[in-house]
């Protein structure tokens, strides 16, 4: 595995540190008036989700880990485990539903998900950036309410609540950004 200097750590990098695999969430480069510069890095453990703040000087060497990425199709959920299938080998794997966190409701049957592996262990799953959902319940359009930034609450078919523009009605298909969990556009 390649070793990198402490000042080369970027958000999103996966590092082997203290015997575990950590993802760099936030990186702040600090140059104090006295002493050497360092990188203040917020790390998240990929196996158990715990967080850690570490200081890395430019002289410190850390192992950067490359994760293999595979696109796999979601099949079904059973007892809190999500079952995915590799489209090339038709091999099935199970991952805990907690891996997706609050984005879990956006997972739909047959959806292709990016899964990151370290050796043969699945560590992370990423949903597509945009997902099509149907508005189940929202307030009716009020005539004359055309203020530039007016949004109204809506409940989607997956139970999630998002804010939508006033022109979006009930039973309408919309596209939701899974990273920000906000309305993106009409479908």
Coordinates of C-alpha atoms in Angstrom, one line a residue:
X1 CA 0.0 0.0 0.0
X2 CA 1.3 3.5 -0.8
X3 CA 2.4 5.7 2.1
X4 CA 1.6 9.4 1.9
X5 CA 2.7 12.4 4.0
X6 CA 0.4 13.8 6.6
X7 CA -0.1 17.0 4.7
X8 CA -1.3 15.1 1.6
X9 CA -4.4 13.7 3.3
X10 CA -7.6 14.8 1.6
X11 CA -11.3 14.4 2.5
X12 CA -12.5 11.0 1.3
X13 CA -9.1 9.3 1.5
X14 CA -9.2 5.9 3.3
X15 CA -6.3 5.4 5.7
X16 CA -5.0 2.5 7.7
X17 CA -4.4 4.0 11.2
X18 CA -4.1 2.4 14.7
X19 CA -4.9 -1.0 13.2
X20 CA -8.2 0.1 11.6
X21 CA -9.6 1.5 8.4
X22 CA -10.5 5.2 8.6
X23 CA -12.1 7.6 6.1
X24 CA -11.0 11.3 6.3
X25 CA -14.1 13.3 6.8
X26 CA -12.7 16.8 7.3
X27 CA -9.1 18.1 6.9
X28 CA -7.9 21.4 8.2
X29 CA -4.3 22.5 7.5
X30 CA -3.0 24.6 10.5
X31 CA 0.1 26.8 10.5
X32 CA 0.6 28.0 14.0
X33 CA 2.8 31.0 14.7
X34 CA 5.2 28.8 16.7
X35 CA 6.1 25.2 15.7
X36 CA 5.6 23.2 12.5
X37 CA 2.5 23.1 10.4
X38 CA 0.1 20.1 10.7
X39 CA -3.1 18.7 9.3
X40 CA -6.0 18.4 11.8
X41 CA -8.0 15.4 10.4
X42 CA -11.4 14.2 11.5
X43 CA -11.5 10.4 10.8
X44 CA -14.5 8.0 10.7
X45 CA -14.0 4.3 11.3
X46 CA -15.4 2.3 8.3
X47 CA -16.1 -0.8 10.4
X48 CA -17.9 0.6 13.4
X49 CA -18.6 4.3 12.5
X50 CA -16.7 5.8 15.5
X51 CA -15.0 9.2 15.0
X52 CA -11.5 10.3 15.9
X53 CA -9.6 13.6 15.6
X54 CA -5.9 13.3 14.8
X55 CA -3.0 15.6 14.0
X56 CA -0.6 14.6 11.3
X57 CA 2.6 16.5 10.6
X58 CA 4.1 16.6 7.1
X59 CA 6.8 14.3 8.3
X60 CA 4.3 11.6 9.5
X61 CA 3.7 8.8 7.0
X62 CA 0.3 7.1 6.8
X63 CA -0.9 4.2 4.7
X64 CA -3.4 5.1 2.1
X65 CA -5.8 2.3 1.2
X66 CA -7.4 1.9 -2.2
X67 CA -10.9 0.4 -2.1
X68 CA -12.2 -1.7 -4.9
X69 CA -15.6 -0.4 -6.2
X70 CA -18.3 -2.6 -7.7
X71 CA -21.8 -1.8 -8.9
X72 CA -24.2 -4.2 -7.4
X73 CA -28.0 -4.6 -7.7
X74 CA -30.3 -4.4 -4.6
X75 CA -32.6 -7.4 -4.4
X76 CA -34.4 -7.4 -1.0
X77 CA -34.2 -6.8 2.7
X78 CA -34.4 -9.6 5.3
X79 CA -34.0 -9.2 9.1
X80 CA -32.2 -5.9 8.9
X81 CA -29.8 -7.1 6.2
X82 CA -29.8 -5.8 2.6
X83 CA -29.1 -8.4 -0.1
X84 CA -27.2 -7.3 -3.1
X85 CA -26.2 -9.2 -6.3
X86 CA -23.1 -8.8 -8.4
X87 CA -24.3 -8.4 -12.0
X88 CA -21.3 -10.2 -13.5
X89 CA -20.9 -13.2 -11.2
X90 CA -24.5 -13.3 -9.8
X91 CA -22.9 -13.8 -6.4
X92 CA -25.1 -12.4 -3.5
X93 CA -23.8 -10.5 -0.4
X94 CA -25.6 -9.3 2.7
X95 CA -24.9 -5.9 4.3
X96 CA -26.4 -4.3 7.4
X97 CA -29.1 -1.7 6.7
X98 CA -27.4 0.7 9.1
X99 CA -24.7 1.1 6.4
X100 CA -26.9 3.5 4.5
X101 CA -28.0 5.5 7.6
X102 CA -30.8 8.0 7.0
X103 CA -30.6 7.4 3.2
X104 CA -32.0 3.9 3.6
X105 CA -35.6 4.9 2.5
X106 CA -34.3 6.0 -0.9
X107 CA -33.1 2.4 -1.7
X108 CA -35.5 0.9 -4.3
X109 CA -35.9 -2.7 -5.6
X110 CA -33.5 -3.3 -8.5
X111 CA -31.4 -0.2 -7.8
X112 CA -27.7 -0.3 -8.7
X113 CA -25.6 0.7 -5.7
X114 CA -21.8 1.4 -5.6
X115 CA -20.2 -0.9 -2.9
X116 CA -16.6 -0.4 -1.8
X117 CA -14.5 -3.4 -0.8
X118 CA -11.3 -3.7 1.1
X119 CA -9.9 -7.1 0.1
X120 CA -13.2 -9.2 0.3
X121 CA -14.9 -7.1 3.1
X122 CA -17.7 -4.8 2.0
X123 CA -17.2 -1.5 3.9
X124 CA -19.4 1.2 2.3
X125 CA -22.4 1.5 0.0
X126 CA -23.3 4.7 -2.0
X127 CA -26.7 5.3 -3.5
X128 CA -27.1 7.0 -6.9
X129 CA -27.0 10.8 -6.5
X130 CA -30.6 11.2 -7.9
X131 CA -33.6 9.0 -7.2
X132 CA -37.1 9.3 -8.6
X133 CA -39.9 9.3 -5.9
X134 CA -43.7 10.0 -6.0
X135 CA -45.3 12.7 -3.9
X136 CA -48.0 10.9 -1.8
X137 CA -49.2 13.9 0.2
X138 CA -48.8 17.7 -0.1
X139 CA -50.7 20.9 0.4
X140 CA -52.8 22.1 -2.6
X141 CA -51.5 25.0 -4.7
X142 CA -52.4 28.4 -3.3
X143 CA -53.1 31.0 -6.1
X144 CA -51.0 34.1 -5.9
X145 CA -48.3 32.3 -3.7
X146 CA -45.4 32.8 -6.1
X147 CA -42.7 34.2 -3.8
X148 CA -39.2 33.3 -5.1
X149 CA -38.2 31.0 -2.2
X150 CA -41.5 29.5 -1.1
X151 CA -41.5 25.8 -0.5
X152 CA -44.1 23.5 1.0
X153 CA -43.7 20.1 2.8
X154 CA -44.4 16.9 1.0
X155 CA -44.5 13.2 2.0
X156 CA -43.0 10.8 -0.5
X157 CA -43.9 7.2 -1.3
X158 CA -41.0 6.0 0.8
X159 CA -42.2 7.9 3.9
X160 CA -39.6 10.7 3.7
X161 CA -40.5 14.3 4.1
X162 CA -39.0 16.9 1.7
X163 CA -39.7 20.5 0.9
X164 CA -41.0 21.0 -2.7
X165 CA -41.9 24.1 -4.8
X166 CA -45.5 25.2 -4.8
X167 CA -46.2 23.9 -8.3
X168 CA -45.6 20.3 -7.4
X169 CA -48.8 18.4 -6.7
X170 CA -49.9 15.1 -5.3
X171 CA -49.2 11.9 -7.2
X172 CA -46.4 13.7 -9.1
X173 CA -43.0 12.1 -9.7
X174 CA -40.0 14.2 -8.6
X175 CA -36.3 13.6 -8.5
X176 CA -34.6 13.9 -5.0
X177 CA -30.9 14.4 -4.4
X178 CA -29.8 11.6 -2.0
X179 CA -26.7 13.5 -0.8
X180 CA -28.6 16.6 0.4
X181 CA -32.0 14.8 0.7
X182 CA -33.7 17.8 -1.0
X183 CA -36.0 18.2 -4.0
X184 CA -34.0 18.5 -7.3
X185 CA -36.4 18.6 -10.2
X186 CA -39.6 17.2 -11.7
X187 CA -39.2 13.7 -13.2

